[in-house]
Coordinates of C-alpha atoms in Angstrom, one line a residue:
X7 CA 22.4 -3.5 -47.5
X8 CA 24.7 -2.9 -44.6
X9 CA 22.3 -3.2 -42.0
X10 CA 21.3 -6.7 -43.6
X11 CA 25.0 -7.7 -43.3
X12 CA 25.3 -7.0 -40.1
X13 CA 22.0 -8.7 -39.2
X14 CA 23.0 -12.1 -41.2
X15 CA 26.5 -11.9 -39.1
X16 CA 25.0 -11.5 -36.1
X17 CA 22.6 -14.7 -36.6
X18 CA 25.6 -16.2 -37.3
X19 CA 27.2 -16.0 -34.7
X20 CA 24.1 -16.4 -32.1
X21 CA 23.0 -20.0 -33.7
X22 CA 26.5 -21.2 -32.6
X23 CA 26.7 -19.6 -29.4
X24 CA 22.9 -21.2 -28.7
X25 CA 24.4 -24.8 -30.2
X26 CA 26.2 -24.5 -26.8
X27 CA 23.4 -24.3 -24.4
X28 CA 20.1 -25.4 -26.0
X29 CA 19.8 -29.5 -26.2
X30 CA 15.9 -30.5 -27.2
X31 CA 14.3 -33.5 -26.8
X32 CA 13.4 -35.3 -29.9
X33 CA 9.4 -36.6 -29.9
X34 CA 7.5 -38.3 -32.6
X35 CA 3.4 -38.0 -33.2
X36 CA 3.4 -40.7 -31.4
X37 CA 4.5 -38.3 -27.7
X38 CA 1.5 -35.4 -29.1
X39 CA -1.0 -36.0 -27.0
X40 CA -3.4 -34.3 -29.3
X41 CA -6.5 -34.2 -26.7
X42 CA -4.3 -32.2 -24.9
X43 CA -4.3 -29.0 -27.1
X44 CA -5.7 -26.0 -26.3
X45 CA -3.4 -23.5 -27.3
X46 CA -1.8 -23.7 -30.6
X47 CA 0.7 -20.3 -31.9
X48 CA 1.2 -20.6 -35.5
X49 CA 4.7 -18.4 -36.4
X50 CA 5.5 -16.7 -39.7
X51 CA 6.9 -13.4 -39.0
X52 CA 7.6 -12.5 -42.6
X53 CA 7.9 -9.0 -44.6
X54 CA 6.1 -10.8 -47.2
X55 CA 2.6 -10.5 -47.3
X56 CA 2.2 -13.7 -49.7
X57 CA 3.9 -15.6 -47.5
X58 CA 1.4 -15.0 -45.0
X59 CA -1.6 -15.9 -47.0
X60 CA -0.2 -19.2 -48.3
X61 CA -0.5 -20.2 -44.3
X62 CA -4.4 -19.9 -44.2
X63 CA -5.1 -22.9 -45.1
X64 CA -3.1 -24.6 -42.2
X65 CA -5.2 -21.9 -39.6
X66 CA -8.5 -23.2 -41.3
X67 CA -7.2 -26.9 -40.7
X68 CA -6.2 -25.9 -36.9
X69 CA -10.0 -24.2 -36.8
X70 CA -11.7 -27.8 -37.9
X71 CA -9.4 -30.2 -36.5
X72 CA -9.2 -28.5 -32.7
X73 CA -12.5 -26.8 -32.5
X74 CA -11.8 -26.3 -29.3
X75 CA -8.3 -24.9 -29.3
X76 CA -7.5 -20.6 -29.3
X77 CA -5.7 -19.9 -32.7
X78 CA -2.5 -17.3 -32.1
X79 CA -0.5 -16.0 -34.8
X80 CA 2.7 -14.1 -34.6
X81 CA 3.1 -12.0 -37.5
X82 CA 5.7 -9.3 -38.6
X83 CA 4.6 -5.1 -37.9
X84 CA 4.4 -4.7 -41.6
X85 CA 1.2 -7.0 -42.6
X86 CA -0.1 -8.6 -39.0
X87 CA -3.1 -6.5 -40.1
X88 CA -3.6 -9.0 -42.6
X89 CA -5.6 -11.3 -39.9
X90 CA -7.3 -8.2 -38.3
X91 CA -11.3 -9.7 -37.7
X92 CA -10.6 -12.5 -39.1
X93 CA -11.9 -15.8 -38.1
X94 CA -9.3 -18.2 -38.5
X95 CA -7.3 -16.4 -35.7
X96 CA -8.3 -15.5 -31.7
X97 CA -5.2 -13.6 -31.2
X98 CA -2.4 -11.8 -33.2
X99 CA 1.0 -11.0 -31.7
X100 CA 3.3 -8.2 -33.6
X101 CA 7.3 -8.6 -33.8
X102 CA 9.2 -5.8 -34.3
X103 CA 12.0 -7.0 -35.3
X104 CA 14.6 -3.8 -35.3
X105 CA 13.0 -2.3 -32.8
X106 CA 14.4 -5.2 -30.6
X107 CA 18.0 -4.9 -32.6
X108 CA 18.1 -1.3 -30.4
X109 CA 15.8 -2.0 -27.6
X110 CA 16.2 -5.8 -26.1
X111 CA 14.1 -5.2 -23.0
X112 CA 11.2 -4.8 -25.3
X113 CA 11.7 -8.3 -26.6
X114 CA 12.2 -9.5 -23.3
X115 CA 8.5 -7.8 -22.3
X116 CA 7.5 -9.2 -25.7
X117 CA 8.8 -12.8 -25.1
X118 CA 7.0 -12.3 -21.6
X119 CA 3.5 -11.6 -23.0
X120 CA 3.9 -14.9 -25.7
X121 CA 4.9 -17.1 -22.8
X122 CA 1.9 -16.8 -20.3
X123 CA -0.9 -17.9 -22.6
X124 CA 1.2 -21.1 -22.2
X125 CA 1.0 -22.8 -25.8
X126 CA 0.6 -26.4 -26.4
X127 CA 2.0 -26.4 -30.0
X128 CA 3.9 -23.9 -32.0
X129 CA 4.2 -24.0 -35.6
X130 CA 7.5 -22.9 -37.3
X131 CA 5.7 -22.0 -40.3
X132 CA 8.8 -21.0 -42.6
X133 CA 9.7 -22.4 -45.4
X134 CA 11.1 -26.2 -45.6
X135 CA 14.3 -25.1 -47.5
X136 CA 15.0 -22.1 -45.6
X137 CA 15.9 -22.1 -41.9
X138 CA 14.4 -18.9 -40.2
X139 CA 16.2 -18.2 -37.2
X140 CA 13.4 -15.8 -36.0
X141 CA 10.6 -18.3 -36.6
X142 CA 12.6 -21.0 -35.2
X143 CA 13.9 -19.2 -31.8
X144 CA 10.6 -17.6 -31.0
X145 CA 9.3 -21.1 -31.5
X146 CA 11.3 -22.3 -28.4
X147 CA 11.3 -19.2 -26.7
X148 CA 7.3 -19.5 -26.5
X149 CA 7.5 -22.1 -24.2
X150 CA 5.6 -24.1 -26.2
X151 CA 5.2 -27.9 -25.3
X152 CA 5.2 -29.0 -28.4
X153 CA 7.5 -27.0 -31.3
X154 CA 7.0 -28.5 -34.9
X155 CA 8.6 -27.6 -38.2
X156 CA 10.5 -28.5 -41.0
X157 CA 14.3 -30.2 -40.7
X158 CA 17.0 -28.0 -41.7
X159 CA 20.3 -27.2 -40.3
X160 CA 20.6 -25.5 -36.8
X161 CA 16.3 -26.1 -36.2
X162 CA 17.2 -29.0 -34.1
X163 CA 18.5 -26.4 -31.3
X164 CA 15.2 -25.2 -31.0
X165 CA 12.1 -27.7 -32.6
X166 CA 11.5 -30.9 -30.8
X167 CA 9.0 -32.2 -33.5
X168 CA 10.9 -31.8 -37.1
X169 CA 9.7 -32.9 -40.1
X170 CA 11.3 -34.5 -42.9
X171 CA 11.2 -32.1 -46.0
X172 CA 9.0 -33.2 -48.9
X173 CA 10.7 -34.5 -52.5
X174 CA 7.7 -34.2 -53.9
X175 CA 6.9 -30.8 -55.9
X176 CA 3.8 -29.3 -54.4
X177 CA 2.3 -26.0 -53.8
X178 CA 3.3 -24.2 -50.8
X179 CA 0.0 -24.1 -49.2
X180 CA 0.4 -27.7 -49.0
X181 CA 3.9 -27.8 -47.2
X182 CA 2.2 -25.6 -44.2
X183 CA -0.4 -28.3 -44.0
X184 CA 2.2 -30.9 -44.4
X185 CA 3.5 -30.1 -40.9
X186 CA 0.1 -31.1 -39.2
X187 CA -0.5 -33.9 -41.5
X188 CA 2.9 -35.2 -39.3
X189 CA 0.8 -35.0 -36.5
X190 CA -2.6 -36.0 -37.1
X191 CA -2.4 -38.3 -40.3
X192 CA -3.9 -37.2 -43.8
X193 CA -6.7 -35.1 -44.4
X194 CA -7.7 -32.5 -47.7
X195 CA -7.0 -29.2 -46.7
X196 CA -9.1 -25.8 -47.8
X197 CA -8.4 -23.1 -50.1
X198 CA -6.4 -20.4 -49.7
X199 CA -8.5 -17.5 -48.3
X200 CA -8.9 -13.7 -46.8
X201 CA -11.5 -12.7 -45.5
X202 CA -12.8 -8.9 -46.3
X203 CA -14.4 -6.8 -43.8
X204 CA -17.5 -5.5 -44.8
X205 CA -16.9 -2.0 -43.6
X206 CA -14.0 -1.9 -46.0
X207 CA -16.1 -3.1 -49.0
X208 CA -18.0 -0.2 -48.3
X209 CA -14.9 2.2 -48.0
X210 CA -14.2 0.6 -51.6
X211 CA -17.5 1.0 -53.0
X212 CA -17.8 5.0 -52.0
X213 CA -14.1 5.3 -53.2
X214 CA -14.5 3.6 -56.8
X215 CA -17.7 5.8 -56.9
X216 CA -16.1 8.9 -56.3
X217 CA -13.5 7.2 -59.9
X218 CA -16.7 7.2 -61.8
X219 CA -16.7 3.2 -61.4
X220 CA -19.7 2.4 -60.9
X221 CA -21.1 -1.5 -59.3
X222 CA -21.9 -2.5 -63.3
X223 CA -18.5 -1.7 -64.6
X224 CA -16.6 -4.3 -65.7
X225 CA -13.1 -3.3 -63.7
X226 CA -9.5 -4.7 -63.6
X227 CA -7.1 -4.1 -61.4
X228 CA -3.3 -4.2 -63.2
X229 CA -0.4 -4.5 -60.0
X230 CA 2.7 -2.5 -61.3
X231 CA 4.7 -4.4 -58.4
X232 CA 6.8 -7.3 -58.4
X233 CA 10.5 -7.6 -56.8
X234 CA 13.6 -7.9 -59.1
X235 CA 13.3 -10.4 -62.2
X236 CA 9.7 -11.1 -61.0
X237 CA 8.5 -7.6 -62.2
X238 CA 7.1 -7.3 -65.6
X239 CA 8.1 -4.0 -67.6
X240 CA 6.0 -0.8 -66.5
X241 CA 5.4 -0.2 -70.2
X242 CA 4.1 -3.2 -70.9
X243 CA 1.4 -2.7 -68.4
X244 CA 0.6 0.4 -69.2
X245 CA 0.8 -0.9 -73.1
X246 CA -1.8 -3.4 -72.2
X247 CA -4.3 -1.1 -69.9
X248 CA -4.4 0.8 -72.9
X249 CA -5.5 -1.7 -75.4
X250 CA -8.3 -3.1 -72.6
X251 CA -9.5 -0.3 -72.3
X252 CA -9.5 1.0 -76.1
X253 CA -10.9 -2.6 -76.7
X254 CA -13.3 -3.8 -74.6
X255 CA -16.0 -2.0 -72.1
X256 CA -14.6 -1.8 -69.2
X257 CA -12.0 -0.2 -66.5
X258 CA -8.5 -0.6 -65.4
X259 CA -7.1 0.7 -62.0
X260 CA -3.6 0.6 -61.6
X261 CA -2.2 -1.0 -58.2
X262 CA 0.7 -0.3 -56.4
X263 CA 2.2 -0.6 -53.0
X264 CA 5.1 1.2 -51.0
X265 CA 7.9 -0.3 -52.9
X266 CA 6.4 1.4 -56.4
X267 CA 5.7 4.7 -54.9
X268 CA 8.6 6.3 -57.2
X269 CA 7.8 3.5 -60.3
X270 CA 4.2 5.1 -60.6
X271 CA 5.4 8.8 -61.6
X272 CA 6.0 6.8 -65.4
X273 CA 2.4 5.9 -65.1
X274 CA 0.6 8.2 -67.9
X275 CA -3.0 7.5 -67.9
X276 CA -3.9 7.9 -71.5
X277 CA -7.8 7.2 -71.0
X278 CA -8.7 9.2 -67.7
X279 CA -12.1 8.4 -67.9
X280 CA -11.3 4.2 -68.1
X281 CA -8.0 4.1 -66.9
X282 CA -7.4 4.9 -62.8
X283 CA -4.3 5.1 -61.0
X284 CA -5.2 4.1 -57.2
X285 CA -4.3 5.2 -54.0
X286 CA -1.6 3.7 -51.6
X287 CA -4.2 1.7 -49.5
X288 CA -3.8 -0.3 -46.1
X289 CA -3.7 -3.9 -46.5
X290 CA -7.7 -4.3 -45.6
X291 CA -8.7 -2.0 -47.8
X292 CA -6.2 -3.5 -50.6
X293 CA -8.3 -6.6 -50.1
X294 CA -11.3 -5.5 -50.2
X295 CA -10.2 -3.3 -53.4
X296 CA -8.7 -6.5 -55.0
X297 CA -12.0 -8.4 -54.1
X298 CA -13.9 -5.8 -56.3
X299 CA -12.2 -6.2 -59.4
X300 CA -13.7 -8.7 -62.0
X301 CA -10.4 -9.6 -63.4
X302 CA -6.3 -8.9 -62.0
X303 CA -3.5 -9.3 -63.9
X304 CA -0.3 -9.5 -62.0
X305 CA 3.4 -10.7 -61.6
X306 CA 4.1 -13.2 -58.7
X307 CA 3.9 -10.3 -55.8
X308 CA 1.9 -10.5 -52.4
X309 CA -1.3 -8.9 -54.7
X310 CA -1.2 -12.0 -56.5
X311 CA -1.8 -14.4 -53.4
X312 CA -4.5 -11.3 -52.4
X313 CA -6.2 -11.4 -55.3
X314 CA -6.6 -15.4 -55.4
X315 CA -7.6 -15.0 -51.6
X316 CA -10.5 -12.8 -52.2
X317 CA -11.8 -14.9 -54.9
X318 CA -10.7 -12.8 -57.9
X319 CA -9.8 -14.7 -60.7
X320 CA -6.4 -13.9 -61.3
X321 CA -4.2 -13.9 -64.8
X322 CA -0.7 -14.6 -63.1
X323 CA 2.4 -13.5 -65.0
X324 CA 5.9 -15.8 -63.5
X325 CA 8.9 -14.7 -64.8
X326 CA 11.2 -16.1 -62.3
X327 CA 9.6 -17.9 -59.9
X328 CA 8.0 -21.0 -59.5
X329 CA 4.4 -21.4 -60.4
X330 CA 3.6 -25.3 -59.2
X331 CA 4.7 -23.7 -55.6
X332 CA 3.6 -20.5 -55.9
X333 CA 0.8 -19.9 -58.3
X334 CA -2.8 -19.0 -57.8
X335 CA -4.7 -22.9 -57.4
X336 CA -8.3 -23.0 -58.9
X337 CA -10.0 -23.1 -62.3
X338 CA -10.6 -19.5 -62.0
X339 CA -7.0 -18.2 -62.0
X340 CA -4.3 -18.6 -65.1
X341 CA -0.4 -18.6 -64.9
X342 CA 1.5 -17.9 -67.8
X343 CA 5.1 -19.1 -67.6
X344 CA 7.0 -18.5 -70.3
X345 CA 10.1 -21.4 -70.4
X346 CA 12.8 -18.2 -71.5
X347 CA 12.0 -15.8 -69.1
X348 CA 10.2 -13.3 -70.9
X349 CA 6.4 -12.5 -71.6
X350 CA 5.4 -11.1 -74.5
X351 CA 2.7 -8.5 -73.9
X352 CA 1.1 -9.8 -77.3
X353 CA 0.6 -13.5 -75.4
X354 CA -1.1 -11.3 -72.3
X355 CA -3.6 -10.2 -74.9
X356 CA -4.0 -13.3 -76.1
X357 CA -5.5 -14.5 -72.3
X358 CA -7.2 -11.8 -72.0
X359 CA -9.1 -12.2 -74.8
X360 CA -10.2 -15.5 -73.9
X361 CA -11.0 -14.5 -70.4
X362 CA -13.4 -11.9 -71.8
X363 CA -14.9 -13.9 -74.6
X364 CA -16.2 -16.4 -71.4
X365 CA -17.7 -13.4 -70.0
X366 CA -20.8 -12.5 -71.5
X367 CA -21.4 -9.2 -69.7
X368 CA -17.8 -7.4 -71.4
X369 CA -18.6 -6.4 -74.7
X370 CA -16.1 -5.5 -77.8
X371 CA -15.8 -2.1 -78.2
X372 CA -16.2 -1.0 -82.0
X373 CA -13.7 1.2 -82.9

């Protein structure tokens, strides 16, 4: 909490020391000379992984609409693995954030490395009611000819392309693309999407195997995470893996990431033959391990926005948060959003046992 302080101070205080010395010139779409683009850097250096994926549908735009053009992303240390061989991305560039706080030559060699691929456009991919002084300094500090992003207090020192933030309510997938529909004029974007290695499928596959899980089983993965008022009870979940599994013929495997590691220890599994309580996987793996699962239920949490990316249909649990912005898109993927805050585990039931019923394969399990 301290060292948070201090880091909010010190921004502070460095956006109005910068307001002295960095004056941009504003351009329109009109100065982009869009024939001109070859290197485009797309910036969201964020701690949260759903954040991330809610910007792959603006890389996918950038992969049709400059074919020719390398794709760059700078992401933060703790999920740049997200875009690891994937296609939508030539080259990934890792900020380490405190490591610069104690060593600033190594941001200067990092700065250093950013500006010789000599970018022609630079996305400031944070969000449009939240100025990011990281995203939006490194945006100028790329060299970049072009530096586009939303308008918010202080981004002037350091965008020369800002775009006026949306009244419309709309998902945020949509505001990334938003920012190059400034540029280049409307156009329907793609779905949200990760893409799973093939070697970690298999990784998966000999894992679940080793559970007893076997490539018939019917299995659903339960995420225990969720920050603050976003986080649905432990109990209930484990309330509700134990009534899937005492009612219907399948498997649950419980989820988790760092942030739960001392949450789990109240994980009982009362069915050790149905019920699994995972490992702490990396990030590939946890895609590829979300992408197995025939069904996940989950609070809004960056295993959400996985799950959705891998093509999982997803039953979405928002306590406190905003679905219409942040919720899984596709008929495949529900969102319950209770209007007091609070979420029965009886209504949970209730969408599960419609999910099932359109499924065929999962049978009833007589008692």
């Amino acid at each position: 909490m301290i060292f948070k302080q201090i880091e909010h101070m010190g921004k502070r205080l460095l956006v109005r020391i910068l307001g002295f010395f960095l004056k941009q010139e504003k351009l329109t779409p009109k100065d982009v000379d869009l024939s001109c683009i070859r290197r485009i850097l797309v910036i969201r250096q964020d701690d949260r992984i759903g954040n991330l994926i809610l910007t792959t549908p603006l890389l996918s735009a950038l992969r049709r609409l400059f074919p020719m053009a390398q794709v760059s992303y700078l992401a933060s240390k703790t999920f740049h693995t997200l875009f690891h061989n994937s296609t939508l991305v030539d080259q990934i560039f890792v900020a380490k954030k405190r490591q610069y706080i104690f060593h600033p030559l190594s941001l200067v060699s990092f700065i250093r490395k950013i500006r010789k691929q000599t970018f022609d456009l630079a996305f400031d991919a944070s969000d449009e009611n939240n100025f990011s002084l990281n995203n939006s300094f490194l945006a100028h500090l790329s060299g970049a000819k072009y530096r586009i992003g939303y308008e918010k207090p202080n981004s002037s020192l350091f965008l020369n392309l800002e775009v006026p933030p949306s009244p419309l309510r709309r998902h945020a997938a949509e505001m990334h693309l938003d920012l190059l529909r400034f540029l280049v004029g409307n156009f329907e974007g793609d779905d949200i999407r990760i893409e799973v290695d093939t070697e970690k499928r298999d990784r998966v596959e000999e894992y679940l195997n080793q559970k007893n899980v076997s490539t018939d089983d019917f299995l659903i993965g339960i995420n225990v995470g969720g920050r603050g008022k976003k986080r649905w009870d432990l109990e209930n979940f484990t309330q509700l893996a134990d009534w899937i599994t005492d009612s219907f013929d399948s498997k649950v495997i419980f989820i988790w990431g760092p942030e739960e590691k001392s949450m789990i220890k109240g994980i009982t599994l009362k069915n050790e033959e149905r019920q699994i309580l995972s490992d702490l996987f990396p990030l590939p793996v946890l895609a590829a391990l979300t992408e197995r699962c025939n069904l996940f239920i989950t609070g809004d949490t960056g295993a959400m926005h996985l799950s959705a990316a891998v093509g999982t249909p997803t039953l979405a649990l928002f306590l406190n948060s905003d679905p219409a912005k942040f919720g899984p898109q596709g008929k495949a993927h529900k969102i319950i959003y209770p209007s007091d805050g609070k979420i029965p585990v009886e209504i949970v039931k209730k969408e599960i046992k419609k999910i099932m019923k359109s499924r065929i394969q999962v049978k009833e399990r007589t008692q």
